[in-house]
XYZ file of C-alpha atoms in Angstrom:
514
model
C 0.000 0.000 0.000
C 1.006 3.581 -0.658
C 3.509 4.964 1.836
C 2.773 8.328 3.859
C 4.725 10.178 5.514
C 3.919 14.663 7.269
C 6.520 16.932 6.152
C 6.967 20.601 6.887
C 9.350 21.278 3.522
C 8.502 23.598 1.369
C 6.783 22.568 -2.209
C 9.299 23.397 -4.213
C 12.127 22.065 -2.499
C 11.197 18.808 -1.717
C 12.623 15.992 -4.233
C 9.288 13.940 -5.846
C 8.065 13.145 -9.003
C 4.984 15.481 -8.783
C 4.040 18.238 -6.311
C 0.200 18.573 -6.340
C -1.256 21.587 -5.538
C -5.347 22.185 -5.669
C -7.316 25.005 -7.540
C -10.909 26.351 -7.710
C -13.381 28.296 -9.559
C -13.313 31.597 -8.197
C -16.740 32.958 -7.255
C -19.378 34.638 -10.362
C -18.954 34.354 -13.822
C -16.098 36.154 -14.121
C -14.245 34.706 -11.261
C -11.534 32.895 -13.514
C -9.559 29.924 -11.563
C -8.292 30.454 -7.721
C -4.687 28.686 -6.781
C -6.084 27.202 -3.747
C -3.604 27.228 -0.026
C -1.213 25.652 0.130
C 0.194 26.356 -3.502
C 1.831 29.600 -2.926
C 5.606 28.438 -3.073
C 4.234 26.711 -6.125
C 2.887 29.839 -7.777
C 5.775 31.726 -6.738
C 7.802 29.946 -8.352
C 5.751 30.286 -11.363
C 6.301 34.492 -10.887
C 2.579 34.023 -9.735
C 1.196 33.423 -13.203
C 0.130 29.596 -12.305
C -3.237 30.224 -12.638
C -3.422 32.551 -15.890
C -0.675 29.195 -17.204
C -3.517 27.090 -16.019
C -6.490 28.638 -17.607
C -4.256 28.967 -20.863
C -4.443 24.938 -20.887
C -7.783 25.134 -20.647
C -8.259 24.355 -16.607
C -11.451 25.641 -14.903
C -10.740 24.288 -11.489
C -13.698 22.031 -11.370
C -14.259 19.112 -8.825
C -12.055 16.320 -10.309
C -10.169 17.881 -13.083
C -6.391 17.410 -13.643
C -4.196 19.371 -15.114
C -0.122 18.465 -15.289
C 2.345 21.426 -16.700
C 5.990 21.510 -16.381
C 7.074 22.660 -12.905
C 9.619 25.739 -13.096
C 13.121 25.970 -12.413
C 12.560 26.707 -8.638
C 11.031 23.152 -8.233
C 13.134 20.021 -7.709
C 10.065 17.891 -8.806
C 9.655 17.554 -12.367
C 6.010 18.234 -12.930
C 3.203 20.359 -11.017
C -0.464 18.086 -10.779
C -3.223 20.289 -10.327
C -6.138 19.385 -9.144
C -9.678 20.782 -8.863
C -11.554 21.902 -5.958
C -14.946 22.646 -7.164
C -16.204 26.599 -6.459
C -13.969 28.036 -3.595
C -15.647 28.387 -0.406
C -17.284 31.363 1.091
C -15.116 33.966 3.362
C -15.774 32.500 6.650
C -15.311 28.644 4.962
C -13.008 26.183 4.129
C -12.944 24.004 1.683
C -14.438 20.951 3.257
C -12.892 17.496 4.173
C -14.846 15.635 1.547
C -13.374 17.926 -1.320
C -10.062 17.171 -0.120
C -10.378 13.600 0.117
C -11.813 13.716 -3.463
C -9.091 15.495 -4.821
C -6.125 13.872 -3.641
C -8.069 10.389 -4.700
C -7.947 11.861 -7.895
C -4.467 13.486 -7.770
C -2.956 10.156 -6.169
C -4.770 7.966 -9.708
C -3.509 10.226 -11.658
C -0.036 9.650 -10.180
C -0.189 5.983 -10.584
C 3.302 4.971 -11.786
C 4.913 7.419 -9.665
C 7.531 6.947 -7.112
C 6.713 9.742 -5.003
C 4.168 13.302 -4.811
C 4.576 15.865 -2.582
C 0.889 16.612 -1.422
C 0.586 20.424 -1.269
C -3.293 20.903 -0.523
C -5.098 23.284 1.891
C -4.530 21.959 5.561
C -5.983 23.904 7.805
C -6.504 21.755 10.809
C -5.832 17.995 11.539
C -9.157 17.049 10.096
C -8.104 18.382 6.338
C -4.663 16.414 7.079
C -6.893 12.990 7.476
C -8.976 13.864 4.860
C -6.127 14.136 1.918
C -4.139 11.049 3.734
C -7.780 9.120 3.121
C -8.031 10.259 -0.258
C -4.925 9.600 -1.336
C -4.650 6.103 0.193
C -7.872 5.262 -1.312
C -6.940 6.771 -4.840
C -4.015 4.905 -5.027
C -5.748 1.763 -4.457
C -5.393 -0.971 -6.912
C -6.159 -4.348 -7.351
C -4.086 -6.491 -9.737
C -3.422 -10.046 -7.792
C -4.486 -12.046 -10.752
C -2.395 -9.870 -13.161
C 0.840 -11.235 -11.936
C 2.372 -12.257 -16.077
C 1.432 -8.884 -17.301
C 3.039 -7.246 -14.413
C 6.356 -9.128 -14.171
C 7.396 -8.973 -17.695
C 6.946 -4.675 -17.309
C 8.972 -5.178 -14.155
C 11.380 -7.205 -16.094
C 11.251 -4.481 -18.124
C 12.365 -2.169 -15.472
C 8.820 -0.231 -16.027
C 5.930 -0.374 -13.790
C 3.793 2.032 -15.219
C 0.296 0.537 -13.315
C 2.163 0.603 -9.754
C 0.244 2.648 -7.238
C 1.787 5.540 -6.425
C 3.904 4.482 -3.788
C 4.930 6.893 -1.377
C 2.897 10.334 -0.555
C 4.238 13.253 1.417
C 1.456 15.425 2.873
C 2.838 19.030 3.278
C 1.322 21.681 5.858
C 0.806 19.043 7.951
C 2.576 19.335 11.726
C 4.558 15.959 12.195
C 4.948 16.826 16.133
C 1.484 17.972 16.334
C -0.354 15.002 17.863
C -3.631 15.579 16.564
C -2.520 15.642 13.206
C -0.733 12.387 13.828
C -4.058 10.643 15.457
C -5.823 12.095 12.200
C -3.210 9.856 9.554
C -2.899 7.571 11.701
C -6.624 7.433 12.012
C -7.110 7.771 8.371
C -4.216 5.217 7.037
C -5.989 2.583 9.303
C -9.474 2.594 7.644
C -8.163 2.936 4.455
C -5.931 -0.049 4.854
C -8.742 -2.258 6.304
C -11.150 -0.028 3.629
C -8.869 -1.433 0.692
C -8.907 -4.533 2.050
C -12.794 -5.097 2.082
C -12.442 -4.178 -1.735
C -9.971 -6.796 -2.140
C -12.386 -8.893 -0.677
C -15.904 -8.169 -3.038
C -12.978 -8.056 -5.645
C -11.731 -11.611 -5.433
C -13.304 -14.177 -7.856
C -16.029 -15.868 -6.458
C -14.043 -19.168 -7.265
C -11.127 -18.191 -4.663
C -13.551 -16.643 -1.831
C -15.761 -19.368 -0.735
C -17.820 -18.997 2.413
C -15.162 -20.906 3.862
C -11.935 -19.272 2.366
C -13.817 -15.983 3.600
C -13.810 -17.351 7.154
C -10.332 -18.024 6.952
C -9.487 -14.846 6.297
C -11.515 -13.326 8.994
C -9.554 -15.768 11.302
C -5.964 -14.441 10.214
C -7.248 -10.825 10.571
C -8.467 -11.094 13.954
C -5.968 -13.094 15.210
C -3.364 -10.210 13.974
C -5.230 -7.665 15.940
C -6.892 -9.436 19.067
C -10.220 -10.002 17.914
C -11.881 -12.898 19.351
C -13.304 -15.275 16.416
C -15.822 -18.023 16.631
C -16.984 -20.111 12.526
C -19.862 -21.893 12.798
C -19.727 -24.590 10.024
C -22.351 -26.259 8.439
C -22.500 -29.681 11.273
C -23.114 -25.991 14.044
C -25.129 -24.532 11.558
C -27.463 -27.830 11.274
C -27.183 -28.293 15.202
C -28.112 -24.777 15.951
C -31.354 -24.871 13.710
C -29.752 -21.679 11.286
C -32.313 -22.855 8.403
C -32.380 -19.222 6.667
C -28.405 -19.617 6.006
C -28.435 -23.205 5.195
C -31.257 -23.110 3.195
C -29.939 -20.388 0.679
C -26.381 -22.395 0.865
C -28.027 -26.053 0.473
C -27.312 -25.478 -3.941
C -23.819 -25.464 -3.541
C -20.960 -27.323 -2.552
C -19.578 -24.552 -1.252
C -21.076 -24.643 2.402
C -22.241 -22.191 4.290
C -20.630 -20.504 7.366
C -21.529 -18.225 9.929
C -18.415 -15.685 11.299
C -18.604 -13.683 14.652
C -15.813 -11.189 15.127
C -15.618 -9.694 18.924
C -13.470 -6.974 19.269
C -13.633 -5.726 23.164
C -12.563 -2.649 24.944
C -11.784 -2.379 28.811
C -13.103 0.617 28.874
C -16.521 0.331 26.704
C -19.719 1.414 27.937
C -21.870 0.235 25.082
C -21.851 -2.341 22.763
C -22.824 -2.477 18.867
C -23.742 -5.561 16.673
C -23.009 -5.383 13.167
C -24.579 -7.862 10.576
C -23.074 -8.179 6.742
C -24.394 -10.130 3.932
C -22.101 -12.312 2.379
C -22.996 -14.178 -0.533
C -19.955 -14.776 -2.247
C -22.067 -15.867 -5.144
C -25.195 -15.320 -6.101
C -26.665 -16.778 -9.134
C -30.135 -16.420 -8.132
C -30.657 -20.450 -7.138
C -33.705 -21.761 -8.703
C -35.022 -18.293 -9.166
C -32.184 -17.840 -11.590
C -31.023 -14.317 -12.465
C -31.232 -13.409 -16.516
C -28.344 -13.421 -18.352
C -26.191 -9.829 -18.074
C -27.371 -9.904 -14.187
C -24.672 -12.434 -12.822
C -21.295 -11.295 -14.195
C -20.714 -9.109 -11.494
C -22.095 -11.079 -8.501
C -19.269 -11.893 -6.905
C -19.599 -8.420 -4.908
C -22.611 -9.771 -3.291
C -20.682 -10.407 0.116
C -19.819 -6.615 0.461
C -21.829 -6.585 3.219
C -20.370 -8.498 5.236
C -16.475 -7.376 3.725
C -17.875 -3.860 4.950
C -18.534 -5.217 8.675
C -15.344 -7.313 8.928
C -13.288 -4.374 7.561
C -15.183 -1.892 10.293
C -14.561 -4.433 13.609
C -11.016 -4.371 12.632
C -10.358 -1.291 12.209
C -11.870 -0.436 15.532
C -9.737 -2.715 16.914
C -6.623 -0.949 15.273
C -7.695 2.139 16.485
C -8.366 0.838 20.018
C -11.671 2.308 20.219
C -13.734 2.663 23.592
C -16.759 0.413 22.553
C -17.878 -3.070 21.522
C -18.488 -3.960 18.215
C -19.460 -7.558 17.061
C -19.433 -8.425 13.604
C -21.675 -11.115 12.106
C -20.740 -12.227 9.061
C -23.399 -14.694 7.510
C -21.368 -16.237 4.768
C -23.451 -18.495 1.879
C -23.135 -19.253 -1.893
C -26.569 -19.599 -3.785
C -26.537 -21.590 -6.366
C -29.175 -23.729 -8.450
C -28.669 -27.702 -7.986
C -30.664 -30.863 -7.373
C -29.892 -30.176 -3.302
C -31.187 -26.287 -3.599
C -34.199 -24.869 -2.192
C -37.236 -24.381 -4.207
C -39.614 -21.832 -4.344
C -42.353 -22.821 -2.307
C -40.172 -23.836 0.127
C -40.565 -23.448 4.057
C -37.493 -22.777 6.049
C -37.122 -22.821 9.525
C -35.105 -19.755 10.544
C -32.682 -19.732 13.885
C -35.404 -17.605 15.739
C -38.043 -19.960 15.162
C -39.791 -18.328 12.429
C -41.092 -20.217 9.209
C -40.202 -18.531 6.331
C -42.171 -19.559 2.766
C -39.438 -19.232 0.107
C -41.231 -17.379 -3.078
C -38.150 -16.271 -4.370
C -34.550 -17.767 -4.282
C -32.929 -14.690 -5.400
C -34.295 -12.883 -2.447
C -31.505 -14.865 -0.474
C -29.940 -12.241 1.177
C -32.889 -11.709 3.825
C -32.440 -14.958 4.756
C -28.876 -15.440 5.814
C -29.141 -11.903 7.597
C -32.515 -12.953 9.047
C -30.917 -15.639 10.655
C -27.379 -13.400 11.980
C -29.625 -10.563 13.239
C -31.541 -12.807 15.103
C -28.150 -14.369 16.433
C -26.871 -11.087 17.523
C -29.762 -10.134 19.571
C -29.219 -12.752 22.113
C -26.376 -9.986 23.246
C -28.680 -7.624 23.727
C -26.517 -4.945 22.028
C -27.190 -1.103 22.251
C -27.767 -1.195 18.894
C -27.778 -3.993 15.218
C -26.708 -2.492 12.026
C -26.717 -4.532 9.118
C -25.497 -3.534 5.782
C -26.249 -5.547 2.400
C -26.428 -5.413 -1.431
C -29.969 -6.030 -0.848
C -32.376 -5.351 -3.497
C -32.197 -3.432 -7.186
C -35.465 -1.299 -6.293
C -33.007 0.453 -3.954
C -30.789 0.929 -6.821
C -33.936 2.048 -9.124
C -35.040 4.330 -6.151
C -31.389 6.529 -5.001
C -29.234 5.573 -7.741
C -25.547 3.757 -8.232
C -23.756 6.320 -5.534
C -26.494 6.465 -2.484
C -27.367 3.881 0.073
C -30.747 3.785 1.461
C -31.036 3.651 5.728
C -33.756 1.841 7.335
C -34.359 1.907 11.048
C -37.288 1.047 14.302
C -35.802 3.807 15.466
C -35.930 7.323 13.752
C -33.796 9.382 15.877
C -31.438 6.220 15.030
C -31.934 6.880 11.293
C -31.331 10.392 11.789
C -28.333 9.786 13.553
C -27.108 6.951 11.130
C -27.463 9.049 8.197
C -25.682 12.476 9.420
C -22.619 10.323 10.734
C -22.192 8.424 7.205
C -22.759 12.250 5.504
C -19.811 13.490 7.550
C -17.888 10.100 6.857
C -18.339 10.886 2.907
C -20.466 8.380 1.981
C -23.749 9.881 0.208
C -26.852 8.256 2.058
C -30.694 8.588 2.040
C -33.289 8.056 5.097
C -36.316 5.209 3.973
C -39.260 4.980 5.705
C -40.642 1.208 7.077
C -44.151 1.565 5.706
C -46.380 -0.377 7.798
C -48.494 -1.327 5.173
C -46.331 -2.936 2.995
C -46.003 -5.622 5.748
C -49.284 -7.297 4.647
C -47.793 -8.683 1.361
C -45.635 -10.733 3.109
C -48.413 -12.356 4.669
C -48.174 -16.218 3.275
C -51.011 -18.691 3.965
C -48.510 -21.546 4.955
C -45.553 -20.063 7.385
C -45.324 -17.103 9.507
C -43.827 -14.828 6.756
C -43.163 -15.063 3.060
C -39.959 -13.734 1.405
C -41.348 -11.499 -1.067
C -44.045 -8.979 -0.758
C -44.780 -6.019 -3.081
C -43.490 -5.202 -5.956
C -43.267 -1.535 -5.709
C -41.533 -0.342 -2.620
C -38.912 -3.984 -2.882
C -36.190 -2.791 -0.979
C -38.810 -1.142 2.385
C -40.267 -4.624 2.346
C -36.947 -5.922 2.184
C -36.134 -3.729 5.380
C -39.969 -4.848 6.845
C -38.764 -8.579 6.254
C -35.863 -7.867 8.310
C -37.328 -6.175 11.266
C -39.249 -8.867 12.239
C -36.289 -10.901 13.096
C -34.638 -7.850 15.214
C -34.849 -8.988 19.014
C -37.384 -6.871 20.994
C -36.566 -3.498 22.323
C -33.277 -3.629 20.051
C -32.465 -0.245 18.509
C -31.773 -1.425 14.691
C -30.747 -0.013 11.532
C -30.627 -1.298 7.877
C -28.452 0.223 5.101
C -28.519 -1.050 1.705
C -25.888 -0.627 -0.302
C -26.689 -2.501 -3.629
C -25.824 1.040 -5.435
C -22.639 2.149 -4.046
C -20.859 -1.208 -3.393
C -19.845 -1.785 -6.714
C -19.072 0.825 -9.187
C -19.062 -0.772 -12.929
C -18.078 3.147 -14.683
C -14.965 4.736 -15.082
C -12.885 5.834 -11.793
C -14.178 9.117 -9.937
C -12.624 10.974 -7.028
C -11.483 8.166 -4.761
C -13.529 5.500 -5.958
C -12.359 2.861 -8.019
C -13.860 0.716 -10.808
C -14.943 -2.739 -8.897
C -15.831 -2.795 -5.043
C -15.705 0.318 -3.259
C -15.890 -0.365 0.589
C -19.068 1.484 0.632
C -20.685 1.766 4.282
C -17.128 0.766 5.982
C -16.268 4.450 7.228
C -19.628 5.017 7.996
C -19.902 1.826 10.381
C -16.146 3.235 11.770
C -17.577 6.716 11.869
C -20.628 5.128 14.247
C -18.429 3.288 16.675
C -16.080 6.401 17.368
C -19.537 8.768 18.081
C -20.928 5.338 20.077
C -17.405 5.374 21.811
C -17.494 8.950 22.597
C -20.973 9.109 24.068
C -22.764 11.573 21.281
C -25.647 8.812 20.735
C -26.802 8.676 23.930
């Protein structure tokens, strides 16, 4: 992973490949481009003409764009990356954390190949610091494990032109200052366990089992002191988990169930987190048309979300419990699989009438949340690639947050919009309950048509333990981006909902949710 490292040289006499520097559109029509703070040994060195130089190539300073010039004389790095803000802020504003983190994901993918940048963005407290060390950690992020040929014959070549960049020095930063420190350090550990949950939805579905998974939740935890406990498919049987073994029963790939503890001394509440992890999904019987499977692999970010957020709180040593369920299943068609029409028998007791066997996902978390309420947490979130409606309804770049609790929602959804990640409050419609109604069990799988991902949520709240404060995010739009790169997000899985689960556990820690 890219290297970082706080430096208080100057721009243009610090040895790099690039120095970035950020820019903005100044305010009214006629504002013309801003060189943002930051920049000004830059634009010195440029006689103070970098902008007018910028606009002549054609530079506006929007959100996102690049620009690379020459760097002057007075510069021992080579070339100056300039990257754009978006409008620069009012008089009494900054320029946000999020815009940072954007643009030095940008500026950091733009510098892939590169040895080393020199990171001279606005900074003007230890926040902004985190922000561009998260950006640029996640911008630099790269997954290429099963393009090892390709790669070692450029090696060989002595070229390595798809490397990450490898080593970022973030300038106005204070080394000595400890709350800048906290803030990287803060901000290189979720990235790290961030990248590593897209590693995760990234791996083929043919090397991530529900076992291999497990494993790798083992290793993790035992790295970083997290208790672990698999339940395979003789404890799943034994224990009566009939929602997870029923979507796993089509494949021979069996099913497991994960529980990650990671403990603090000093906690005062506790938090249960619940991730979907079907490391296939084909559908089973119900199978999915063709064009609908090829990227179904990434239907275990869910639960790669929740294993990336209980280590990272671990790594960060935070003051609160957090439990991570991962309920890990493959669901595929076979001669063993269940049918529609089925009737499971889920872990709290519930029957279930299968009408669907792509609506799998409901059933392995029914089963986990159900689990985690025996520990009477303070609060269950569960995150999932749930449904498409939820897609159809907020789009590729938006998870929707469902909750028995609305201060809860409230609460959910501010902390993910100050983590970055662009979130929506859904209401639980009691009516839409009704169509799950099934003449044979106590509940069917399907309801509705219109309003599929609430009755998804609806489904799910009736296995929440009582007087449990819950919360459901689904994140079937953001957790795997299929376009061209953007800001910090790459093409493939994104980690979407992992720094808002982190984001929940340091304002549970701290004692702002009451």
């Amino acid at each position: 992973m890219t290297a970082l490292t706080l430096s208080t040289a100057a721009a243009t006499g610090l040895r790099a490949d690039a120095i970035v520097v950020g820019v903005a559109k100044g305010a009214g029509s006629k504002g013309g481009l801003v060189v943002a703070p930051g920049a000004e040994a830059v634009d010195k060195a440029y006689d103070g003409k970098l902008a007018s130089v910028l606009e002549t190539l054609g530079a506006s300073g929007g959100e996102g764009e690049v620009t690379k010039l020459p760097a002057p004389s007075g510069c021992k790095a080579p070339v100056v990356v300039a990257v754009g803000l978006g409008e620069v802020p009012d008089k009494d504003e900054t320029y946000g954390t999020d815009a940072l983190r954007r643009a030095a994901g940008v500026a950091a993918r733009a510098l892939t190949g590169s040895k080393k940048a020199a990171f001279a963005l606005p900074v003007e407290d230890a926040d902004d610091a985190g922000a561009i060390a998260e950006g640029a950690l996640l911008g630099s992020y790269s997954f290429d494990a099963y393009k090892g040929q390709a790669d070692a014959k450029e090696k060989k070549n002595g070229k390595d032109a798809k490397a990450p960049l490898a080593e970022v020095a973030l300038l106005g930063a204070k080394p000595r200052d400890k709350a800048y420190k906290a803030a990287v350090d803060r901000a290189t550990a979720v990235a790290q366990e961030l990248n590593r949950a897209r590693d995760l939805v990234n791996t083929p579905p043919n090397d991530l089992s529900p076992e291999a998974f497990a494993a790798v939740a083992q290793a993790a935890a035992k790295e970083h002191g997290i208790k672990v406990q698999v339940f395979d498919e003789k404890a799943l049987a034994k224990g009566g988990y009939g929602g997870i073994l029923g979507v796993g029963a089509g494949s021979d790939a069996p099913p497991r169930l994960v529980k990650l503890s990671y403990t603090s001394s000093k906690a005062k509440k506790h938090l249960a987190y619940v991730g979907k992890g079907i490391t296939y999904d084909s559908g089973g019987i119900s199978l999915k048309p063709a064009g609908h499977n090829e990227t179904m692999k990434c239907d275990m970010a869910g639960a790669a979300a929740v294993f990336a957020a209980v280590v990272a709180a671990a790594r960060l040593g935070l003051e609160v419990n957090v439990t991570g369920w991962l309920a890990l299943a493959e669901n595929m068609p076979s001669g063993s699989a269940t049918r529609p029409g089925d009737v499971l028998r889920m872990y709290s007791g519930k029957t279930v009438e299968v009408l669907n066997t792509d609506a799998e996902g409901r059933l392995v978390l029914a089963d986990a949340i159900a689990k985690a309420s025996e520990d009477q947490p303070d609060a269950i979130v569960d995150v999932a690639t749930l449904t498409g409606a939820m897609m159809m309804a907020l789009g590729n770049r938006t998870f929707g947050i469902m909750a028995n609790d609305d201060a809860f929602r409230t609460s959910v959804h501010e902390i993910a919009e100050e983590a970055g990640e662009p979130s929506w409050p859904m209401p639980l419609p009691a009516d839409l309950r009704k169509g799950m109604d099934s003449p044979t069990a106590d509940i069917a799988n399907m309801g509705e048509r219109m309003g599929g991902g609430l009755v998804a949520g609806l489904f799910l709240q009736e296995f929440v333990g009582e007087g449990i404060t819950w919360a459901h995010l689904d994140i079937a739009g953001p957790a795997f981006h299929e376009g061209a790169p953007f800001g910090y997000t790459p093409k493939g899985g994104t980690g979407s909902a992992v720094r808002t689960l982190v984001r929940l556990a340091e304002h549970t820690a701290a004692g702002d949710l009451g």
